[in-house]
XYZ file of C-alpha atoms in Angstrom:
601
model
C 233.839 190.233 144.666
C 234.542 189.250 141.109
C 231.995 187.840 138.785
C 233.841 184.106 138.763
C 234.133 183.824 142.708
C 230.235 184.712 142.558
C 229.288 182.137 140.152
C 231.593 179.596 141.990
C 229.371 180.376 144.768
C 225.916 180.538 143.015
C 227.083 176.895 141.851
C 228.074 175.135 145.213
C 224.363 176.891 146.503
C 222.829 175.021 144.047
C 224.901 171.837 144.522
C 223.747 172.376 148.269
C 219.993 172.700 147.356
C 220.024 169.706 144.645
C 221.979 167.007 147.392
C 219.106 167.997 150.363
C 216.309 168.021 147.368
C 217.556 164.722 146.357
C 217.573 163.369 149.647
C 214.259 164.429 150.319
C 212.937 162.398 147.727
C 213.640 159.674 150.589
C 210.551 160.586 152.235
C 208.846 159.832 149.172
C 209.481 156.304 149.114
C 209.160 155.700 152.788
C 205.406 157.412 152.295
C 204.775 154.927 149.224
C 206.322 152.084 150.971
C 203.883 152.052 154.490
C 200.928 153.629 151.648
C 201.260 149.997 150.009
C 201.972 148.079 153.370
C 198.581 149.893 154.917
C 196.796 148.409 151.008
C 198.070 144.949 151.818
C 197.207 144.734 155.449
C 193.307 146.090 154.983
C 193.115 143.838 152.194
C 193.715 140.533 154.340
C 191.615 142.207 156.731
C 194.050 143.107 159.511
C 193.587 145.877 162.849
C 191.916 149.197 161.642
C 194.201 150.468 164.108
C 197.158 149.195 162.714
C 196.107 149.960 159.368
C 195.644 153.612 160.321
C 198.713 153.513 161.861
C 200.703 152.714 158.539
C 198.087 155.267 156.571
C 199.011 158.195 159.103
C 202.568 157.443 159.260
C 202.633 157.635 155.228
C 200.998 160.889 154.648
C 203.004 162.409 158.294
C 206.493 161.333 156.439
C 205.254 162.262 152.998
C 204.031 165.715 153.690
C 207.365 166.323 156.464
C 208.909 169.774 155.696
C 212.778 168.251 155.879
C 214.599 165.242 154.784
C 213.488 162.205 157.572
C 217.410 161.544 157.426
C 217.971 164.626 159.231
C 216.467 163.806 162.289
C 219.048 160.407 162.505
C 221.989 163.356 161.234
C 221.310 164.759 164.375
C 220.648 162.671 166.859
C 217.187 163.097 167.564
C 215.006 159.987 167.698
C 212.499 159.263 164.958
C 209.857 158.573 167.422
C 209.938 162.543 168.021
C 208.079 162.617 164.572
C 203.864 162.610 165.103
C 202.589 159.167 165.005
C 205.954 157.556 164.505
C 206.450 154.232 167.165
C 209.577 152.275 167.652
C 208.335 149.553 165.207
C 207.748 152.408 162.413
C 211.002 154.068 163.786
C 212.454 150.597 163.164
C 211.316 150.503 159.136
C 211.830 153.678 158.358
C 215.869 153.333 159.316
C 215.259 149.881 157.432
C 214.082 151.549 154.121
C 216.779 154.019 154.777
C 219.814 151.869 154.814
C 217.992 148.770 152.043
C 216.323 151.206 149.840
C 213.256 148.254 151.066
C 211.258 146.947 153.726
C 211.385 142.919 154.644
C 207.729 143.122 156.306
C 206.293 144.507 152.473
C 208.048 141.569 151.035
C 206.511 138.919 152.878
C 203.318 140.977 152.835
C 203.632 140.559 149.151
C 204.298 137.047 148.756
C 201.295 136.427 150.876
C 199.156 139.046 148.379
C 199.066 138.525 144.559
C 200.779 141.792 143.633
C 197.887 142.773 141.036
C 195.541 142.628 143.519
C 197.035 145.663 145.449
C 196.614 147.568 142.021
C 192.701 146.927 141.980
C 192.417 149.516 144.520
C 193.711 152.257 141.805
C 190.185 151.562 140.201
C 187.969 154.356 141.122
C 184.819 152.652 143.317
C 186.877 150.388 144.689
C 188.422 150.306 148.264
C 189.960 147.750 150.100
C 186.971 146.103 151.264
C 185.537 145.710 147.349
C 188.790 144.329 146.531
C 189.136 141.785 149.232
C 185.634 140.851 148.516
C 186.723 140.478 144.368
C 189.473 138.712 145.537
C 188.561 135.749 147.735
C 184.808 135.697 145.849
C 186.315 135.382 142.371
C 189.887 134.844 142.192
C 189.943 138.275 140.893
C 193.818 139.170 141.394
C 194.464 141.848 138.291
C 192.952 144.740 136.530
C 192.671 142.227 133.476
C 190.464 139.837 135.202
C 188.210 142.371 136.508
C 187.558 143.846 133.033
C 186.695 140.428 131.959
C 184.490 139.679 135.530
C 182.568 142.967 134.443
C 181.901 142.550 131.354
C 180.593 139.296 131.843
C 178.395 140.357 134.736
C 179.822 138.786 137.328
C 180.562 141.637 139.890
C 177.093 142.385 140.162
C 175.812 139.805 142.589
C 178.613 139.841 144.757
C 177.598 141.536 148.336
C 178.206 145.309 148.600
C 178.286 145.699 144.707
C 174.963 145.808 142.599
C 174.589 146.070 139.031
C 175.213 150.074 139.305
C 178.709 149.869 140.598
C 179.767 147.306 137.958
C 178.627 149.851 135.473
C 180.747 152.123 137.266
C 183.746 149.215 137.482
C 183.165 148.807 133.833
C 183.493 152.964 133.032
C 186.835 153.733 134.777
C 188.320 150.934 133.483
C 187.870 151.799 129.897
C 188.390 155.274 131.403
C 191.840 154.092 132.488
C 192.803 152.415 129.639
C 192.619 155.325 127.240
C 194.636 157.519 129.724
C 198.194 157.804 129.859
C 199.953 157.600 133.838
C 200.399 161.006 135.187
C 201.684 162.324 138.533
C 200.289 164.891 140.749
C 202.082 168.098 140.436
C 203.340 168.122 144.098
C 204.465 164.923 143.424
C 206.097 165.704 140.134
C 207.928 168.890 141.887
C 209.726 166.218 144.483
C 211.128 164.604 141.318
C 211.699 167.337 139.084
C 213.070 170.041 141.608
C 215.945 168.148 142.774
C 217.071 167.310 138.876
C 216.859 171.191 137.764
C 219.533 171.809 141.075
C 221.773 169.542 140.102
C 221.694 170.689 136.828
C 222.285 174.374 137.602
C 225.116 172.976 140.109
C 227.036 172.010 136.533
C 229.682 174.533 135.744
C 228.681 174.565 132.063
C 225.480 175.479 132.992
C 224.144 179.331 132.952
C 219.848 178.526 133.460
C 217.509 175.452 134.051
C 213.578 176.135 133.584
C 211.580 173.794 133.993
C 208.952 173.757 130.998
C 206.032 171.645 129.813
C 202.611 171.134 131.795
C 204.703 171.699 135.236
C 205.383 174.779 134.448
C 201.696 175.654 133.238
C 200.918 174.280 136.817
C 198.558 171.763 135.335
C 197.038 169.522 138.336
C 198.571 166.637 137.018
C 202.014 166.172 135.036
C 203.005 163.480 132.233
C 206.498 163.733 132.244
C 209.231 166.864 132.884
C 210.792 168.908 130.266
C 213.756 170.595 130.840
C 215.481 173.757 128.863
C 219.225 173.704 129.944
C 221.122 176.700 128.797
C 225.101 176.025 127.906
C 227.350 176.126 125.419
C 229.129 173.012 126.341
C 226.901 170.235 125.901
C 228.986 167.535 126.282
C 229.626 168.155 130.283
C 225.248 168.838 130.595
C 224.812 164.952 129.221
C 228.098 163.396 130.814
C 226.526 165.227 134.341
C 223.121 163.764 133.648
C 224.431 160.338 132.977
C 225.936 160.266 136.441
C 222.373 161.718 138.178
C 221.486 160.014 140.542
C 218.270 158.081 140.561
C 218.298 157.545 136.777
C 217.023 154.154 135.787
C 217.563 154.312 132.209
C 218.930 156.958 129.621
C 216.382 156.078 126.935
C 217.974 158.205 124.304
C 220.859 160.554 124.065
C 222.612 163.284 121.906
C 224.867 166.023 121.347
C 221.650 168.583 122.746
C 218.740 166.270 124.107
C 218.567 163.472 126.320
C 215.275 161.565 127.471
C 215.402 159.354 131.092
C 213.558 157.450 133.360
C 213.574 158.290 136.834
C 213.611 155.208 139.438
C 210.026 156.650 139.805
C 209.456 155.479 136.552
C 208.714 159.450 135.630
C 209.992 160.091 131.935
C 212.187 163.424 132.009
C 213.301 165.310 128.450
C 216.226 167.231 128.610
C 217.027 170.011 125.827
C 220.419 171.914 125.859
C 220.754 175.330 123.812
C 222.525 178.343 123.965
C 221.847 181.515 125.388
C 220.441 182.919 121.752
C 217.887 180.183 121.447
C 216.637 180.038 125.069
C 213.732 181.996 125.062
C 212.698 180.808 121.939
C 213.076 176.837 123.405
C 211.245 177.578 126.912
C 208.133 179.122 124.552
C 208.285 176.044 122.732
C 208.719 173.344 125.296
C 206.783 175.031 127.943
C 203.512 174.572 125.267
C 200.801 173.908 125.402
C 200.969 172.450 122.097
C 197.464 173.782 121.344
C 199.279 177.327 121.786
C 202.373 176.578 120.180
C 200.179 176.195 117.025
C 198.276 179.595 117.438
C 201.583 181.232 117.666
C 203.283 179.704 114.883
C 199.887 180.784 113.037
C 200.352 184.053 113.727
C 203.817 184.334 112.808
C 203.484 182.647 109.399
C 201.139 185.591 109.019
C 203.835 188.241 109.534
C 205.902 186.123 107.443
C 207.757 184.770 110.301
C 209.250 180.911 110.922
C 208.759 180.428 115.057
C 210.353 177.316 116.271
C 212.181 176.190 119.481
C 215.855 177.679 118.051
C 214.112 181.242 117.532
C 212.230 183.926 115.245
C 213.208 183.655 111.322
C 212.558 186.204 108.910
C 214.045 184.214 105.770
C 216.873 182.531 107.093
C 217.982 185.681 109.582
C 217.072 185.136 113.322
C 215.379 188.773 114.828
C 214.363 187.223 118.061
C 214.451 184.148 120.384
C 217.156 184.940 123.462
C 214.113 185.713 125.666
C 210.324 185.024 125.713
C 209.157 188.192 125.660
C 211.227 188.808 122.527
C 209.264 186.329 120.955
C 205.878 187.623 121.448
C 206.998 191.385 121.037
C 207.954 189.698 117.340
C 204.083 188.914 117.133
C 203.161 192.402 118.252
C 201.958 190.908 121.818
C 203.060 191.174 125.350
C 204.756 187.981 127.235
C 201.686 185.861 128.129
C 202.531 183.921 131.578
C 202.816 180.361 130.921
C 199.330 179.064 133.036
C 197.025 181.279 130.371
C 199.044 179.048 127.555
C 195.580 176.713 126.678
C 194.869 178.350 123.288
C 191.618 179.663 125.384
C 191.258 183.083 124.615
C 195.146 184.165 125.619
C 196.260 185.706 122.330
C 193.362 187.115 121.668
C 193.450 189.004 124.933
C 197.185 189.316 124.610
C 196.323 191.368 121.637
C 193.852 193.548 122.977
C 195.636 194.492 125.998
C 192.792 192.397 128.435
C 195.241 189.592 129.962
C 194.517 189.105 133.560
C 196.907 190.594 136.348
C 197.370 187.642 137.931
C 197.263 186.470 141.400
C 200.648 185.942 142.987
C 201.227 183.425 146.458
C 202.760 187.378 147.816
C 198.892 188.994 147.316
C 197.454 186.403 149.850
C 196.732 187.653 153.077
C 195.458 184.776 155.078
C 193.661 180.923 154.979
C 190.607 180.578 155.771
C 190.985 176.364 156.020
C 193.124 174.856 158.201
C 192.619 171.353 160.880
C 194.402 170.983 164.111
C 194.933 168.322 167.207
C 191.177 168.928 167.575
C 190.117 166.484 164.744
C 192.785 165.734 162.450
C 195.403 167.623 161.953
C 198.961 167.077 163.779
C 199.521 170.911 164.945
C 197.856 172.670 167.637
C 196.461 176.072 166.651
C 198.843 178.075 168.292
C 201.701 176.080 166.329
C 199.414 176.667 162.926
C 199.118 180.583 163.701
C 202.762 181.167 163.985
C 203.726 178.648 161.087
C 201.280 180.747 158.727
C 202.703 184.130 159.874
C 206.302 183.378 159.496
C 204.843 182.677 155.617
C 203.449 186.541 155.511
C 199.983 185.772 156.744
C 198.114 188.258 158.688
C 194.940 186.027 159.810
C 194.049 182.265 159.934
C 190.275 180.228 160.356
C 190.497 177.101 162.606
C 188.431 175.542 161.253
C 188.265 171.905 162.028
C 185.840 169.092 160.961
C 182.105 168.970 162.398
C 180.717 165.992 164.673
C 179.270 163.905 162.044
C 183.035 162.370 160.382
C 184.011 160.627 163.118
C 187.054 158.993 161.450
C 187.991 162.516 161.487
C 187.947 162.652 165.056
C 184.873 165.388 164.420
C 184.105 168.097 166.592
C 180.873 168.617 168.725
C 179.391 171.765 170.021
C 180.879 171.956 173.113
C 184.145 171.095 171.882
C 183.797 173.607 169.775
C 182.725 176.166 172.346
C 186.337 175.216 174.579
C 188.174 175.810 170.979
C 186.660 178.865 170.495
C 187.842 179.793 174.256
C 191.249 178.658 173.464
C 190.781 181.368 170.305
C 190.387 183.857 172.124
C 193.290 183.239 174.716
C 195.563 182.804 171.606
C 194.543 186.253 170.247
C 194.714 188.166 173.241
C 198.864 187.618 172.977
C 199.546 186.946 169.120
C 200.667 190.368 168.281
C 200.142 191.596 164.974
C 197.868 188.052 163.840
C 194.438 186.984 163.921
C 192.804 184.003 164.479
C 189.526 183.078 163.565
C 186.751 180.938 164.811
C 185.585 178.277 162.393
C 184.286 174.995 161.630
C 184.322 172.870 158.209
C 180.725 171.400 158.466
C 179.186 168.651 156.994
C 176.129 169.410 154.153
C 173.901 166.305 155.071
C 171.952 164.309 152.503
C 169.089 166.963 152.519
C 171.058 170.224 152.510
C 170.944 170.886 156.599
C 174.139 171.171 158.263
C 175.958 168.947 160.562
C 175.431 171.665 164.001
C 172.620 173.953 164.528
C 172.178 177.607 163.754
C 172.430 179.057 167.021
C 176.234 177.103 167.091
C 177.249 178.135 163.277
C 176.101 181.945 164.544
C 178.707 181.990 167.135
C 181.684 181.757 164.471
C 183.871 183.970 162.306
C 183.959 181.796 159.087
C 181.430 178.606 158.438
C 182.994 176.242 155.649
C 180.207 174.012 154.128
C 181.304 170.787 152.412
C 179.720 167.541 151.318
C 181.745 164.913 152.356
C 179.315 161.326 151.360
C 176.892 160.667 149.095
C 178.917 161.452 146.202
C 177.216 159.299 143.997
C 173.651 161.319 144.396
C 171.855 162.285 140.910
C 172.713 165.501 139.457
C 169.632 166.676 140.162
C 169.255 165.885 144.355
C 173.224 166.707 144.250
C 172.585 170.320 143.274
C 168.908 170.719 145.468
C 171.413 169.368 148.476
C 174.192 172.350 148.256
C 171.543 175.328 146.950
C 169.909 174.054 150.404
C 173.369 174.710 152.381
C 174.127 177.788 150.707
C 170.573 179.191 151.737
C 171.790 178.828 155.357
C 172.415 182.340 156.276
C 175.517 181.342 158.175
C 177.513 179.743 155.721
C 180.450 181.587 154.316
C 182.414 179.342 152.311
C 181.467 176.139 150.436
C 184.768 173.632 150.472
C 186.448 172.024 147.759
C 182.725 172.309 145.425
C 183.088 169.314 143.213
C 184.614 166.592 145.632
C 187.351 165.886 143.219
C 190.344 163.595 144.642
C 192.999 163.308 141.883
C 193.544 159.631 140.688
C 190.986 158.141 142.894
C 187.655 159.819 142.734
C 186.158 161.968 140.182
C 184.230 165.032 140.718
C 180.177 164.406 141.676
C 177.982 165.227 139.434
C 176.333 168.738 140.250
C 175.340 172.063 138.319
C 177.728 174.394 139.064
C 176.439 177.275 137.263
C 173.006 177.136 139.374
C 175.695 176.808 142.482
C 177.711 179.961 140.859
C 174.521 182.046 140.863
C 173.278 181.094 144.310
C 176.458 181.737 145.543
C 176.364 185.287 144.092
C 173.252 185.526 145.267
C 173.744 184.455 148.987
C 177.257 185.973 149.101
C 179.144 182.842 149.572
C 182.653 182.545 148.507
C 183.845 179.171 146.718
C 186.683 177.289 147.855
C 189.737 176.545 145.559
C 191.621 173.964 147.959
C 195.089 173.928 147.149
C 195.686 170.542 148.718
C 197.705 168.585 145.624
C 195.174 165.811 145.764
C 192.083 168.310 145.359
C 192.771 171.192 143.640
C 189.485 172.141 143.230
C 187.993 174.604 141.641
C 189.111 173.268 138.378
C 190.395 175.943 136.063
C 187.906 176.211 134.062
C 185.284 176.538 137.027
C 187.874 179.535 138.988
C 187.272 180.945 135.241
C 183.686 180.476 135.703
C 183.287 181.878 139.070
C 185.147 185.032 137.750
C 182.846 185.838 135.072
C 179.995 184.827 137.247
C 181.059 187.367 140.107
C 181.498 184.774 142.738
C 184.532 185.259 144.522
C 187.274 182.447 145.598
C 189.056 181.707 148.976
C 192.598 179.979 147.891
C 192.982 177.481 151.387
C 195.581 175.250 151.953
C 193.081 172.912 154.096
C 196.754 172.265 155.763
C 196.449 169.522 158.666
C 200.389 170.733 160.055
C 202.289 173.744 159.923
C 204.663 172.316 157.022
C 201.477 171.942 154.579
C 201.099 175.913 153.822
C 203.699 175.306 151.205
C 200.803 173.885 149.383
C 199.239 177.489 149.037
C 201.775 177.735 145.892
C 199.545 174.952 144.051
C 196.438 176.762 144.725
C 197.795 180.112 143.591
C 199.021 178.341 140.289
C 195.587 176.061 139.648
C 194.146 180.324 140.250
C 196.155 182.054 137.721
C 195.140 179.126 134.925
C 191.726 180.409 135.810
C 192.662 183.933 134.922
C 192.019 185.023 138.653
C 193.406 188.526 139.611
C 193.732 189.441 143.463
C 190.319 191.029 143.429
C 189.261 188.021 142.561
C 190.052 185.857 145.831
C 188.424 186.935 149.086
C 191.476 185.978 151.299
C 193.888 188.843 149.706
C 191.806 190.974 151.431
C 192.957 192.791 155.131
C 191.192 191.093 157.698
C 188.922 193.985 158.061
C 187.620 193.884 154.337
C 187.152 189.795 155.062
C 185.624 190.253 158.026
C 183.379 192.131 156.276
C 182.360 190.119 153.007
C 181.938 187.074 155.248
C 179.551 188.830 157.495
C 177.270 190.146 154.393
C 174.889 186.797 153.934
C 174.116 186.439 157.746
C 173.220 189.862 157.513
C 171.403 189.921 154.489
C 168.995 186.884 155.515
C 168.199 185.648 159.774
C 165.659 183.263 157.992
C-alpha cells in the first residue's frame, strides 16, 4: 500500500473518531441539563424521589460509555438504559432534536436563575439555598456576599455564625479564582477538537498541550500544537468546527475560541521543524518554561516555542527530546513539569520511572447493584478483565450510608457467597471480598471485627463530619487505621472538586501510622476526587506508604477513569513499586494480609 492511500486512510479514521467524539459530547449536555432540572426541583422542595430520579439519570447518561444517540440509531429503546423511564426517555429525545428541554424552561421562569448558582458555593446545598432564598430574598451570589458580610445568614435556622464564616471564605475564595473544568470533563471537549483536527488533510500531528496534558485535576482552557505547513486550510477548518461559539481572535498561525461550553481553546500552527520546540513551550508549566530558558541562557542558548538558537542558527526544536538533549538532560515527561525538583533530577539521572495505566494489575474499589452502583459483580469482573485486569475487590458501601443503599452483615455474608460462585467459573480472574466502611465520629468502624475478618480487602473512609477540628479529625482516622483489619484508607482527604474542599487533617501523622500499621492509601481516580493530591502521592512515596490507584467505578464503563488516576500518580513521581495494585494477586494478597497479622488486638 502506498504511503498516500495510507494517510487517506489514517485521515477518514480520524474523521470517524472526531464525528462519534463530537457526538458524544451530547451526553454531556443531557447530564447538565437533568443536573440543573434535579437543582431547581430540590430547591422548591419537590419528591426526593423524583429528585433522585433526575440526579441518577444525569450522572447514568454522563458517565455512559457510547453516544446516547446510538441507542435511537439502532432501534433500541432508551428505557433499556439504567434508571431511564418513558418520561426521561421522552426529554432526552427532546434535548436531542431542540438542543433544550421545555420542562427546565418553565422550571426556570418559576426559579430566579441566580439562585440555582448559590448552590456552586461550597457549604451550601439545596436546602441552605431554599432557606436563603424564601428567608431573605437572597437570589444571587452578589446578595449573599452582601447578606454575609452584614451578618445576616447567621440567625437563619440550620446556619450559625460558623457557617457564615465559612459562606463568607469561599466566596472571597471564589472570587479570586478563575473557572476551571475537571479534566474528564475537559477531555469530552478537547478530544473531539484534536480529531477533527488531525482529520484535516493539511494536517501531519495534533498534541494536546497545556495543564491537560500535565494531567492537572482541573483545566483552564486547551492548548493545541497543530503541525502543517498550510495554515490557511488548519484556520478555514477550525472556523467551520462545530460547536464554536465565537472565534475570539485569528491569524495566519494561532487562533483562540470559545466552545458552546464556554471553554476557551488556543490553537498554534507550526511546522514540522518547530514542533517539538512549541509542545515544550505550550505544554508548560510556565514555572518550568522559565527554569529551562534559565538554563539555556547559561549555555548561551535562546529556547522559545519556534526552537533552540545558538546566535541566530536553530540546532534543535523538531522534537522534545531534542530540546532537552540541547540542555544536556533527558526528555522529562510532561506531569513532572512543576519546576519541583524535575531538572534537577533530570540532571542527575534520578527522574522517576513512572507508572503507566499498562503496569496496573487490578482495583481494589469498585460498587455494584448491592448499594450503588448500576452493574452486578459478575458484569464488573468481566468489564475490568477485558481492560487487562487480573483481580477486582467488591467492595460496596457499609450499613451506616443509607442513601447509598448500604450494606449490612448479612448482606454482606450472601455477597460474599455470590463471590465465591463467581470465582469458581471466572477463569483466569479473581474476585475479591470487600467492603468500603464507614470511620465513625470516634474512629470505630461501621461493622464489627469478627465481620471485617471475614474479607479479602477492608477500605476505611470517612464519609461525615467533615468539618471536625484538625485535631479530633486526625485522632478519628489514626483510630481506624489501628484496626487490625483495615487495609486501605479511601480517598484520605475527602476532597470533591468544585464543591467541597479537603477536611482538615495531618497527613503526615496519617503517612506514618499508615507505615506503621501497613495500610495502603487510596488515590481514587474518580474525576471528581482525585485524591491523593500530587503533592501528598509525593509524600506517601518518600514516606514509604504505598498507594492503591482505584477507579471507585459504580458501572463497568467507569474503569476508563483508571487513566486519571494513573496521570494524578505520575505528577506525584510514583513508579510501579510504588502502587500496591501493580502487584500479582499473590504479592497483594500478601501485603494486605500483613497488618491483621501483625496486630489481633
Amino acid at each position: 500500500m502506498d504511503m498516500d492511500h495510507r494517510a487517506a486512510e489514517r485521515r477518514h479514521a480520524a474523521a470517524v473518531d472526531g464525528r462519534a467524539a463530537i457526538m458524544a459530547a451530547v451526553n454531556t449536555t443531557i447530564a447538565a441539563i437533568f443536573d440543573e432540572i434535579a437543582d431547581l426541583l430540590e430547591i422548591q422542595g419537590a419528591n426526593p424521589f423524583r429528585v433522585r430520579a433526575y440526579r441518577n439519570a444525569a450522572s447514568t447518561i454522563g458517565d455512559l460509555g457510547s453516544d446516547v444517540r446510538t441507542f435511537i440509531q439502532r432501534g433500541m429503546p432508551l428505557t433499556d438504559i439504567p434508571g431511564i423511564g418513558e418520561d426521561l426517555a421522552h426529554k432526552i429525545r427532546e434535548i436531542i432534536d431542540t438542543g433544550g428541554c421545555e420542562f427546565l424552561r418553565r422550571l426556570e421562569q418559576e426559579v430566579p436563575p441566580g439562585v440555582a448558582r448559590l448552590l456552586k458555593v461550597p457549604g451550601l446545598g439545596p436546602k441552605r439555598v431554599k432557606t436563603l432564598w424564601h428567608e431573605l430574598d437572597i437570589s444571587s451570589v452578589e446578595l449573599l456576599l452582601r447578606a454575609a458580610q452584614a451578618q445576616r445568614i447567621r440567625n437563619l435556622p440550620g446556619f450559625g455564625e460558623k457557617t457564615e464564616h465559612k459562606i463568607l471564605e469561599a466566596l472571597q475564595r471564589i472570587s479570586g479564582e478563575e473557572r476551571r473544568l475537571e479534566l474528564a470533563l475537559a477531555t469530552q471537549y478537547a478530544e473531539p477538537l484534536a480529531a477533527y483536527l488531525r482529520a484535516l488533510p493539511a494536517v501531519q500531528s495534533v498534541e494536546i498541550a497545556g495543564s491537560y496534558r500535565r494531567m492537572r485535576e482541573t483545566v483552564g482552557d486547551i492548548d493545541m500544537v497543530v503541525i502543517a505547513d498550510d495554515h490557511a486550510q488548519v484556520m478555514d477548518g477550525l472556523a467551520r468546527y462545530p460547536g464554536v461559539r465565537e472565534v475570539a481572535a485569528s491569524g495566519t498561525t494561532r487562533a483562540t475560541m470559545l466552545l458552546d461550553s464556554g471553554l476557551q481553546v488556543d490553537v498554534r500552527v507550526v511546522p514540522h521543524a518547530s514542533s517539538g520546540a512549541a509542545l515544550v513551550y505550550f505544554t508548560g508549566s510556565k514555572a518550568h518554561n522559565i527554569a529551562i530558558r534559565r538554563l539555556g541562557l547559561e549555555r548561551g542558548l535562546k529556547i522559545n516555542e519556534y526552537g533552540v538558537f545558538r546566535d541566530e542558527v536553530q540546532i534543535a526544536g523538531e522534537t522534545e527530546e531534542s530540546v532537552y538533549a540541547a540542555l544536556d538532560l533527558p526528555w522529562i515527561p510532561p506531569e513532572l513539569r512543576e519546576d519541583r525538583g524535575e531538572i534537577e533530577a533530570a540532571r542527575a539521572g534520578r527522574l522517576p520511572e513512572l507508572i503507566t495505566l499498562a503496569d496496573l494489575r487490578g482495583d481494589l474499589h469498585v460498587r455494584t447493584t448491592a448499594s450503588d452502583g448500576q452493574h452486578g459483580a459478575e458484569e464488573m469482573a468481566h468489564a475490568a478483565r477485558a481492560r487487562g485486569l487480573e483481580y477486582l475487590a467488591i467492595t460496596d458501601r457499609s450499613q451506616r450510608l443509607g442513601g447509598a443503599n448500604g450494606v449490612d452483615a448479612a448482606r454482606l455474608a450472601r455477597q460474599s457467597d455470590e463471590i465465591d460462585r463467581l470465582n469458581a467459573r471466572l477463569s483466569g480472574f479473581t474476585l475479591l471480598k470487600g467492603i468500603e466502611v464507614d470511620i465513625l465520629d470516634d474512629g470505630s468502624l461501621d461493622l464489627p471485627d469478627a465481620v471485617l475478618s471475614r474479607l479479602d480487602i477492608v477500605i476505611a473512609a470517612v464519609h461525615s463530619r467533615f468539618d471536625l477540628p484538625r485535631a479530633r479529625q486526625t485522632r478519628r482516622i489514626l483510630h481506624a487505621l489501628d484496626n487490625p483489619h483495615v487495609h486501605v484508607l479511601a480517598h484520605p482527604l475527602g476532597q470533591l472538586i468544585g464543591e467541597r474542599e479537603t477536611y482538615d487533617v495531618d497527613m503526615q501523622k496519617i503517612m506514618r501510622k499508615a507505615r506503621q500499621r501497613g495500610v495502603a492509601l487510596e488515590l481514587s481516580a474518580h474525576p471528581g476526587r482525585l485524591d491523593l493530591s500530587d503533592a501528598h502521592c509525593r509524600m506517601a512515596k518518600d514516606e514509604g506508604v504505598l498507594v492503591a490507584i482505584d477507579s471507585d467505578a459504580h458501572a463497568t464503563f467507569e474503569f476508563d477513569m483508571l487513566r486519571l488516576g494513573i496521570g494524578q500518580a505520575r505528577r506525584g513521581w510514583l513508579e510501579r513499586d510504588d502502587v500496591l495494585n501493580t502487584r500479582p494477586l499473590t504479592q497483594s494478597r500478601a501485603l494486605l494480609r500483613r497488618a491483621p497479622r501483625r496486630d489481633k488486638r
